[in-house]
Tab-separated table of C-alpha atoms and ligand atoms in Angstrom:
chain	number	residue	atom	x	y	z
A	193	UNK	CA	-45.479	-17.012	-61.684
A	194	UNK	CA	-47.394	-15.134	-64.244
A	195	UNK	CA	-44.320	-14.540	-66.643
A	196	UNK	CA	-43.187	-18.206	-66.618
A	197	UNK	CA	-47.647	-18.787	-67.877
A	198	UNK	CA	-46.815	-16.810	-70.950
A	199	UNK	CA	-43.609	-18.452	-71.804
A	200	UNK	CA	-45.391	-21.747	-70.863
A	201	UNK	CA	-48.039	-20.702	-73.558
A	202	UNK	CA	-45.120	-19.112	-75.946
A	203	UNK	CA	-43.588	-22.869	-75.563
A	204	UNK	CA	-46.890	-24.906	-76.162
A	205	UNK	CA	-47.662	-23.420	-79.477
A	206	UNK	CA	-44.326	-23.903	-80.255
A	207	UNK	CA	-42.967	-20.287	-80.419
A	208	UNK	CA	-39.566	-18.553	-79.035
A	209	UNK	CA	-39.179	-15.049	-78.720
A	210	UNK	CA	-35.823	-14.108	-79.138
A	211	UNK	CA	-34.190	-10.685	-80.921
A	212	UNK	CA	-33.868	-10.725	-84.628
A	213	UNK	CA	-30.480	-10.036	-86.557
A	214	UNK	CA	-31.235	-6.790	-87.413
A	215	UNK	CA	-32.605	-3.812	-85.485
A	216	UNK	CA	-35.277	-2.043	-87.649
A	217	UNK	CA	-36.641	0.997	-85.375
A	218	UNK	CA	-34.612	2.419	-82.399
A	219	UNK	CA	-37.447	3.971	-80.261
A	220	UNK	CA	-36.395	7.130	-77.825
A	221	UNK	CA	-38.518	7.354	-74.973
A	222	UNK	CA	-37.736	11.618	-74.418
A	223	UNK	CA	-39.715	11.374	-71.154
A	224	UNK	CA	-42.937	11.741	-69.438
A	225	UNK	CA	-43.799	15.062	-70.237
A	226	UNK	CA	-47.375	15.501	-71.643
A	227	UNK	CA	-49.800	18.158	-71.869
A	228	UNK	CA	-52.982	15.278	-71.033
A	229	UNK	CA	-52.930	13.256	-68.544
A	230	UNK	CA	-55.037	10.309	-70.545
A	231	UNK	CA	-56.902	7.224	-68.582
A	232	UNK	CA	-55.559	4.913	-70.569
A	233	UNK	CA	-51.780	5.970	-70.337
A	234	UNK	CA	-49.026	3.032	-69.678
A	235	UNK	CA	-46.213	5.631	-69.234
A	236	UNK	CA	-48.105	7.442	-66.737
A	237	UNK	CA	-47.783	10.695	-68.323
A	238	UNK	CA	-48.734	14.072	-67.496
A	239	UNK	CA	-47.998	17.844	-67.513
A	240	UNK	CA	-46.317	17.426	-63.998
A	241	UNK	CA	-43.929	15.211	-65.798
A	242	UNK	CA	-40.696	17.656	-66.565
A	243	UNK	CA	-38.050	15.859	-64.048
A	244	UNK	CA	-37.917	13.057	-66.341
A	245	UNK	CA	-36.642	14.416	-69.492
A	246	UNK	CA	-33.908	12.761	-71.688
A	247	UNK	CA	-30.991	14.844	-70.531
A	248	UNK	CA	-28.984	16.175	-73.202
A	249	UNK	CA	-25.904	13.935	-72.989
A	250	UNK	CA	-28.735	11.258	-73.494
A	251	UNK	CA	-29.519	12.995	-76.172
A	252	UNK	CA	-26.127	12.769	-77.676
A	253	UNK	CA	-25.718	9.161	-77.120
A	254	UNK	CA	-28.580	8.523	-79.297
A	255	UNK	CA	-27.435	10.793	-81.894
A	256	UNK	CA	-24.121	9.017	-82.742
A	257	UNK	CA	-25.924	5.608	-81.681
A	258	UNK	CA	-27.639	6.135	-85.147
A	259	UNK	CA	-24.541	5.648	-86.731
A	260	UNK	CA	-23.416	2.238	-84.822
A	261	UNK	CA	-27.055	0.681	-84.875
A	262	UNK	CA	-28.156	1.952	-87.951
A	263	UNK	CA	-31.768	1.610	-87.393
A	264	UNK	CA	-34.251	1.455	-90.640
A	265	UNK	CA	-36.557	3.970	-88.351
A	266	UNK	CA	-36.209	6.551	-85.641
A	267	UNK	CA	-39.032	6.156	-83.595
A	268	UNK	CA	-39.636	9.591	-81.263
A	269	UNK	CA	-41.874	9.104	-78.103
A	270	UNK	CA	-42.948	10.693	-75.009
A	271	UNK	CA	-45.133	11.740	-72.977
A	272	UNK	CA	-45.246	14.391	-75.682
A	273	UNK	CA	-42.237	14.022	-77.417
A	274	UNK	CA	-42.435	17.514	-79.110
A	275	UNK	CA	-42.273	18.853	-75.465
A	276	UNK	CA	-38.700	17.536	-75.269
A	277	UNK	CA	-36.181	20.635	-75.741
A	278	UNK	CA	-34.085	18.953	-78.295
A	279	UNK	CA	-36.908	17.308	-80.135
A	280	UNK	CA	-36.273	19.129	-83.409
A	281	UNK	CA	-32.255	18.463	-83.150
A	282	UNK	CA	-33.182	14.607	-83.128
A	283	UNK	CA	-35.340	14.855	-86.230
A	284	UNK	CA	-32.883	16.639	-87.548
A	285	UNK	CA	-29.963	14.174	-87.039
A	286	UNK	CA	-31.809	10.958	-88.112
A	287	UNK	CA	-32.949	13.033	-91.226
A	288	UNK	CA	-29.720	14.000	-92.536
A	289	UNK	CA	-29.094	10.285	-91.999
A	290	UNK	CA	-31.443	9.843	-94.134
A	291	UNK	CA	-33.683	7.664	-91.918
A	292	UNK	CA	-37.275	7.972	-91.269
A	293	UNK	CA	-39.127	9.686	-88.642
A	294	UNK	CA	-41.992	8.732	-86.607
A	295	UNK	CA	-43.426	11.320	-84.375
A	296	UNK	CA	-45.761	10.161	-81.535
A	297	UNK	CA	-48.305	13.041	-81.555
A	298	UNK	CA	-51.085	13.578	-79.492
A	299	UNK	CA	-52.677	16.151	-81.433
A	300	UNK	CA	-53.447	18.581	-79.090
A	301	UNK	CA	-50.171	19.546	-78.304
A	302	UNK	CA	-50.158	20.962	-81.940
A	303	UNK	CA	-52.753	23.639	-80.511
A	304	UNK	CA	-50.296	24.468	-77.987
A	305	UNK	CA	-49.229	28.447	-79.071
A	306	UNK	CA	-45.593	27.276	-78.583
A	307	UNK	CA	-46.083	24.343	-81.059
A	308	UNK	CA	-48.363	25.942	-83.437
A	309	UNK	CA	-46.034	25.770	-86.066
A	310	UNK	CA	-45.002	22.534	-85.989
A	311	UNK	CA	-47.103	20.632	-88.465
A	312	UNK	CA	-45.656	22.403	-91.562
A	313	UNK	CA	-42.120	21.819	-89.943
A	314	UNK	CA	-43.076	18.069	-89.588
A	315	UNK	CA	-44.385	18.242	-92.892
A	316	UNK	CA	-40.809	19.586	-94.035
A	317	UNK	CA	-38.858	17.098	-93.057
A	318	UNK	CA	-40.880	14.397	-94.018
A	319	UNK	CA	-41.808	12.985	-90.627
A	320	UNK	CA	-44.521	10.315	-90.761
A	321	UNK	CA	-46.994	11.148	-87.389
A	322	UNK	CA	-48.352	8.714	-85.487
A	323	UNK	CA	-51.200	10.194	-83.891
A	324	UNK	CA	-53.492	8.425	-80.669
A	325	UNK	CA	-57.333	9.179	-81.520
A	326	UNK	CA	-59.195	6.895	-78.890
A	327	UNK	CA	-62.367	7.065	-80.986
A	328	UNK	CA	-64.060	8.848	-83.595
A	329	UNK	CA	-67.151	9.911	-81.350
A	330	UNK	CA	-66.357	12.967	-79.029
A	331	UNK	CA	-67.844	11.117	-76.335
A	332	UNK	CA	-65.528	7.458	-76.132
A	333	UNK	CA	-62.784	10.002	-76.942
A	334	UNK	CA	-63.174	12.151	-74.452
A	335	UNK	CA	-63.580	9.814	-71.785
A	336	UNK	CA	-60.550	8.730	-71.993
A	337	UNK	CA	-58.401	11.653	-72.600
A	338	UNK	CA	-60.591	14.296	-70.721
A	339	UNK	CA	-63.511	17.672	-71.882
A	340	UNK	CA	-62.999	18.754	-74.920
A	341	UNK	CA	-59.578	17.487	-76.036
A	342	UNK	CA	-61.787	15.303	-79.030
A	343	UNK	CA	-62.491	18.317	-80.768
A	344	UNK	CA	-58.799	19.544	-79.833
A	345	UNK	CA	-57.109	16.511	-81.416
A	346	UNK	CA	-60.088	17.221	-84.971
A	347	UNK	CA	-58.478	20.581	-84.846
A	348	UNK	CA	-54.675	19.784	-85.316
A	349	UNK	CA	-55.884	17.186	-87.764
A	350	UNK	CA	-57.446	19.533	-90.147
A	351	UNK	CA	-54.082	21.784	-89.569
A	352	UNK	CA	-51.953	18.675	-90.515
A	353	UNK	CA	-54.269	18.423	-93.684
A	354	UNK	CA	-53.770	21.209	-94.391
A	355	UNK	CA	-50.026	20.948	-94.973
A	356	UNK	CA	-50.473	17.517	-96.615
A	357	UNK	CA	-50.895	14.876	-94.096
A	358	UNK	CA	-53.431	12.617	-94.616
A	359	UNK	CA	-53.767	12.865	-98.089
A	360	UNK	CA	-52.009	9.915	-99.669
A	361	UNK	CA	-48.201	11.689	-99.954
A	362	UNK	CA	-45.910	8.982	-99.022
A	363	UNK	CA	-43.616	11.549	-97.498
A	364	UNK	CA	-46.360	12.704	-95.347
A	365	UNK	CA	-48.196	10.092	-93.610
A	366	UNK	CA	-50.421	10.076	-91.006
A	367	UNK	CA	-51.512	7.177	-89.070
A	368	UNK	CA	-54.443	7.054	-86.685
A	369	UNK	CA	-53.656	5.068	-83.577
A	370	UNK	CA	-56.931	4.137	-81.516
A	371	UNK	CA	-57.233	2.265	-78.380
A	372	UNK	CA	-60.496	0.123	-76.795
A	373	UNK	CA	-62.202	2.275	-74.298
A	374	UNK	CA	-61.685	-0.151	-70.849
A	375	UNK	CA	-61.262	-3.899	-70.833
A	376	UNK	CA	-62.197	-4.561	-74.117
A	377	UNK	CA	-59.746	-6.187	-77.015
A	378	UNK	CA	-58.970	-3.995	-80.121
A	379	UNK	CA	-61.719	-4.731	-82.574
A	380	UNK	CA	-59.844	-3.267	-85.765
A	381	UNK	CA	-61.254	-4.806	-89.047
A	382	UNK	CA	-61.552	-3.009	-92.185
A	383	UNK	CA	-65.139	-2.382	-92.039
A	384	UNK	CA	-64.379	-0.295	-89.053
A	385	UNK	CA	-61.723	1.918	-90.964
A	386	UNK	CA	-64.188	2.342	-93.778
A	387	UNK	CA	-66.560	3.541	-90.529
A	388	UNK	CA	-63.484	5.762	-89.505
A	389	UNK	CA	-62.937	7.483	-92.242
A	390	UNK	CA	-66.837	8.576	-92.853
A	391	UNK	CA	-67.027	9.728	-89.558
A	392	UNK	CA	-63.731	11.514	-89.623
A	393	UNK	CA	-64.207	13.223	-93.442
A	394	UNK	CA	-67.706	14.713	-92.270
A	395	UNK	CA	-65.343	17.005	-89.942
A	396	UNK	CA	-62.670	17.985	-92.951
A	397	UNK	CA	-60.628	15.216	-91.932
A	398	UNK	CA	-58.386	12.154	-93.463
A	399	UNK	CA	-56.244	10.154	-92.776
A	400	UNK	CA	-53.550	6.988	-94.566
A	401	UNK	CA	-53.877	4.744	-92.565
A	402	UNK	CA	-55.830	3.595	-88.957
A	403	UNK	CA	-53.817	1.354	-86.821
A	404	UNK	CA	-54.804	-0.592	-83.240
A	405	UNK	CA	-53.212	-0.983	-79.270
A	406	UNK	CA	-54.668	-3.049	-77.332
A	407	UNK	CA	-54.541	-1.501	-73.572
A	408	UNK	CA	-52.056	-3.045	-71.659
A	409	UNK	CA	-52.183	-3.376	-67.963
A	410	UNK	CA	-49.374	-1.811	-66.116
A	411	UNK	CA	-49.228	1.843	-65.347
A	412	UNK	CA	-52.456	4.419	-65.143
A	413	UNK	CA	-54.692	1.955	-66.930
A	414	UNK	CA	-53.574	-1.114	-64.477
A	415	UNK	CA	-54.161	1.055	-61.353
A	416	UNK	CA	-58.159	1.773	-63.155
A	417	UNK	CA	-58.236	-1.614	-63.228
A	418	UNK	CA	-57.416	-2.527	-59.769
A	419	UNK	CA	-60.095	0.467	-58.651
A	420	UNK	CA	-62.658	-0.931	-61.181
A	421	UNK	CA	-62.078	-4.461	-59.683
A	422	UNK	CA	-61.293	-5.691	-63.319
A	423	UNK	CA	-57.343	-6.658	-62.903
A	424	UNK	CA	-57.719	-10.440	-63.397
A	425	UNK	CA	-60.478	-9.989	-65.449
A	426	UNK	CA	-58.726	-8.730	-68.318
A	427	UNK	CA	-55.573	-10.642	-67.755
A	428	UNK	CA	-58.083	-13.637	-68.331
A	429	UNK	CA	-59.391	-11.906	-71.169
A	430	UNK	CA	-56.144	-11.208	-73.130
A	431	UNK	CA	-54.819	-14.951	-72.062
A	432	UNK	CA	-57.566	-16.716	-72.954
A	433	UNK	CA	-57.299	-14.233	-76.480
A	434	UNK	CA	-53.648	-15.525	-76.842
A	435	UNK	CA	-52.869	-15.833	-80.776
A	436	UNK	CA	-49.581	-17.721	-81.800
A	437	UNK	CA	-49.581	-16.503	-84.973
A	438	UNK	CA	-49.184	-12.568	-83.147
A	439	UNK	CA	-45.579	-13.702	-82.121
A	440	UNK	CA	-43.899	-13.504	-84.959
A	441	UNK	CA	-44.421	-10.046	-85.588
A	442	UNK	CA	-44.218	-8.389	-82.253
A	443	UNK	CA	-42.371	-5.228	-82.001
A	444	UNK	CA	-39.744	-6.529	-79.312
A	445	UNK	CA	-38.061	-8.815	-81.806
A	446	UNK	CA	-36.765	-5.859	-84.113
A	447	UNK	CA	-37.201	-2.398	-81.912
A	448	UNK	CA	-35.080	-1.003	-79.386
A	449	UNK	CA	-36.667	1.151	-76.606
A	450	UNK	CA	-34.096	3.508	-75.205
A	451	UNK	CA	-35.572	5.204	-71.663
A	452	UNK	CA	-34.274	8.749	-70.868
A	453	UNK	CA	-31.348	7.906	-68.657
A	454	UNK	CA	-30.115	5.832	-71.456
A	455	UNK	CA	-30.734	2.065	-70.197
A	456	UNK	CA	-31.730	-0.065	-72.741
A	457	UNK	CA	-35.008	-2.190	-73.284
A	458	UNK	CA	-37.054	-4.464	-75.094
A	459	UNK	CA	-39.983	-2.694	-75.792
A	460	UNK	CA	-41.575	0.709	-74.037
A	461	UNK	CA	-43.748	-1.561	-71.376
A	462	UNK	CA	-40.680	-3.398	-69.944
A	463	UNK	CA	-39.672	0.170	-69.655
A	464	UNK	CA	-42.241	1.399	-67.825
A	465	UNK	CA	-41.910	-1.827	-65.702
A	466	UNK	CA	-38.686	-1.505	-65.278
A	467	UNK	CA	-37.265	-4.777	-66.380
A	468	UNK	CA	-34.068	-3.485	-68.565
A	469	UNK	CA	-31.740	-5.320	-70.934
A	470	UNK	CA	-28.601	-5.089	-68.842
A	471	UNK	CA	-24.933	-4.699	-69.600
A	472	UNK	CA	-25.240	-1.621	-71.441
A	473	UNK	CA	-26.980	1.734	-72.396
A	474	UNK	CA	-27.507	3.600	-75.927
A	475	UNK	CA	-23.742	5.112	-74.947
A	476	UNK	CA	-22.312	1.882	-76.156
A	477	UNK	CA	-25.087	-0.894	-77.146
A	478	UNK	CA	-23.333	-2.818	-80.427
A	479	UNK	CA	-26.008	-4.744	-83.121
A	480	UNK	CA	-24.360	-7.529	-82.503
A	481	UNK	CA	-25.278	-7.219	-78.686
A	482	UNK	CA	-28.933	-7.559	-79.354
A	483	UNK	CA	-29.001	-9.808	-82.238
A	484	UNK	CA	-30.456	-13.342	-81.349
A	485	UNK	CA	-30.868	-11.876	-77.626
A	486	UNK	CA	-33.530	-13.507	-75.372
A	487	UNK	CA	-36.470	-11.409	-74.345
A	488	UNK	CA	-37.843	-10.330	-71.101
A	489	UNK	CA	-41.494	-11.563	-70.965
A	490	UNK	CA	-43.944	-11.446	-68.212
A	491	UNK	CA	-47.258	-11.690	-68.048
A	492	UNK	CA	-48.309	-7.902	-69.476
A	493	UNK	CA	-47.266	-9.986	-72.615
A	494	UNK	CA	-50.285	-11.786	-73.236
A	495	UNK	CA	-51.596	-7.853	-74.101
A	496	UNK	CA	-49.243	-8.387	-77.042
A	497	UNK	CA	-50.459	-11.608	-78.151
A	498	UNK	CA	-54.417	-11.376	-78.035
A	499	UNK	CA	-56.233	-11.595	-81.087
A	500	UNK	CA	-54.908	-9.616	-84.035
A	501	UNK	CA	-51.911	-8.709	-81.940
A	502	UNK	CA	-51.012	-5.307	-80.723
A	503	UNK	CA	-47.183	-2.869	-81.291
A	504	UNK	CA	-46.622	0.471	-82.216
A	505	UNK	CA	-47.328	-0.506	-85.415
A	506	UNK	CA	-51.026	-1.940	-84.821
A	507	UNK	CA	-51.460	-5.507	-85.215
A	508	UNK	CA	-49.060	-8.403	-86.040
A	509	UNK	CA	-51.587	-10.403	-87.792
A	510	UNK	CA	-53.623	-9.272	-90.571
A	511	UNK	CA	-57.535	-8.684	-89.794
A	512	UNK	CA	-60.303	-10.119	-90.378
B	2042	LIG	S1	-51.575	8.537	-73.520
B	2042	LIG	FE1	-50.216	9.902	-74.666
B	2042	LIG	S2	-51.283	11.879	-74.670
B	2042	LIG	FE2	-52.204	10.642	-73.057
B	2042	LIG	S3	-51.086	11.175	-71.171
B	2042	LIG	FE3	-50.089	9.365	-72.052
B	2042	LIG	S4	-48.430	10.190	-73.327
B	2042	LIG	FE4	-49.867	11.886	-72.926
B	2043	LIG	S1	-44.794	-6.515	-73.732
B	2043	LIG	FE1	-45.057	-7.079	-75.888
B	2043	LIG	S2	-43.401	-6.062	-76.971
B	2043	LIG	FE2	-42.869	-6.081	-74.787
B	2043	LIG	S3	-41.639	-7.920	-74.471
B	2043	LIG	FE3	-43.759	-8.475	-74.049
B	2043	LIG	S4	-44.525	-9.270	-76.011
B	2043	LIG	FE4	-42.672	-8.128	-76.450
């Protein structure tokens, strides 16, 4: 009932969400693997996580599916993604392909003694890092991803400075990704960067550029929701928040989310609900399979949709 409301809404401002012709960033999901175990988390990730790694004939698969699909981006996710075994071979493979790199990085991993040279490796290949930072106060930080891990994730970001992230070089960019502590929408404007980056540079740190995700409401941060008593409440919230002009550049059009076992999805929260693309995996998924394919929707879409919009790549409309 609730996924028929948002295509009802989709339909009443006149909208259609369908794939587009061309697939711009194949994201790998490498599993669920994380060192934090974060409040917020819609993959319901954790350090208890290792059974559901990308095995390596997964791995594989995706490898020569960069050839067939020819994405415009490799998009690397997790969990930790750096956790993943053969992390480093699939940076290396979409590199010598010559196509860019995003690394999902939650910055404390990059303390981790096994990982602790990893930002000047990133920094080597030229892979942009996408890093979550709930907040720029300790305390809204560390509420949501737990003691301490605020002036963990300051840490690896003066360490990526250090090797050149942060700084303005093109071929080493880091973006800030911040969420809304609880069941609040993403309040991103550019006054709040400007507030972001003062806060930030008083600790020796800087960043290119400061993107938003609006929670969505499956996984860890549904089941706080339920407990909180705040479910429909913030389903109300992000429907009644529902922005036509955030269709047109949500992530699901152009990005293909690939889970560990290979199936095939529209974006990474149909994965994690488990609502695939059927008929085929990342072994033998064709572009011309996805282009001008209909989209599963439900009614975790509406998360998409509120206000400025929300996707991997922050919001689908521009600010205020
Ligand atoms: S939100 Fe990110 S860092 Fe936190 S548990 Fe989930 S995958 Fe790990
Ligand atoms: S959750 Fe967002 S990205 Fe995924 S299908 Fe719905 S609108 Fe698209």
């Amino acid at each position: 009932m609730v996924a028929s409301t948002f295509n009802v809404r989709l339909a009443a401002a006149g909208q259609r969400l369908e794939r587009a012709q061309a697939l711009r960033v194949l994201q790998l999901n490498l599993g669920r693997l994380c060192n934090m175990r974060c409040s917020h988390c819609h993959v319901g990730a954790g350090p208890d996580q290792g059974h559901t790694q990308m095995p390596y004939a997964v791995v594989r698969q995706c490898i020569v599916a960069m050839d067939r699909l020819q994405p415009q981006c490799v998009d690397l996710t997790g969990g930790a993604p750096e956790m993943h075994r053969h992390f480093r071979e699939l940076v290396l493979a979409a590199r010598t392909r010559n196509i860019p790199v995003i690394d999902r990085c939650n910055l404390t991993i990059l303390l981790v003694p096994a990982y602790q040279d990893l930002p000047q490796w990133l920094a080597d290949h030229q892979v942009e890092v996408v890093a979550s930072l709930p907040h720029w106060s300790q305390e809204t930080s560390d509420r949501q991803r737990g003691d301490g891990s605020w002036e963990q994730s300051l840490e690896a970001l003066r360490r990526l400075r250090a090797v050149g992230y942060g700084t303005g070089d093109p071929q080493r960019q880091l973006t800030l990704m911040t969420n809304p502590d609880g069941d609040r929408l993403q309040p991103l404007c550019d006054k709040i960067t400007d507030q972001w980056r003062q806060k930030l540079a008083k600790h020796g740190v800087t960043f290119d550029q400061l993107i938003g995700l609006t929670n969505m409401p499956i996984a860890r941060f549904r089941d706080w929701l339920v407990a909180a008593g705040r479910l429909e409440h913030y389903q109300q919230v992000l429907e009644n928040a529902f922005n036509p002009c955030a269709v047109r550049g949500l992530m699901c059009r152009d990005t293909l989310s690939v889970a560990p076992n290979g199936q095939l999805y529209d974006c990474d929260f149909n994965q994690m609900l488990d609502v695939p693309l059927p008929g085929h995996t990342i072994a033998d998924v064709m572009p011309e399979t996805l282009a001008g394919r209909s989209i599963h929707t439900g009614g975790h879409c509406f998360g998409c949709t509120a206000g400025q919009g929300s996707s991997c790549g922050g919001a689908t409309v521009a600010g205020p």
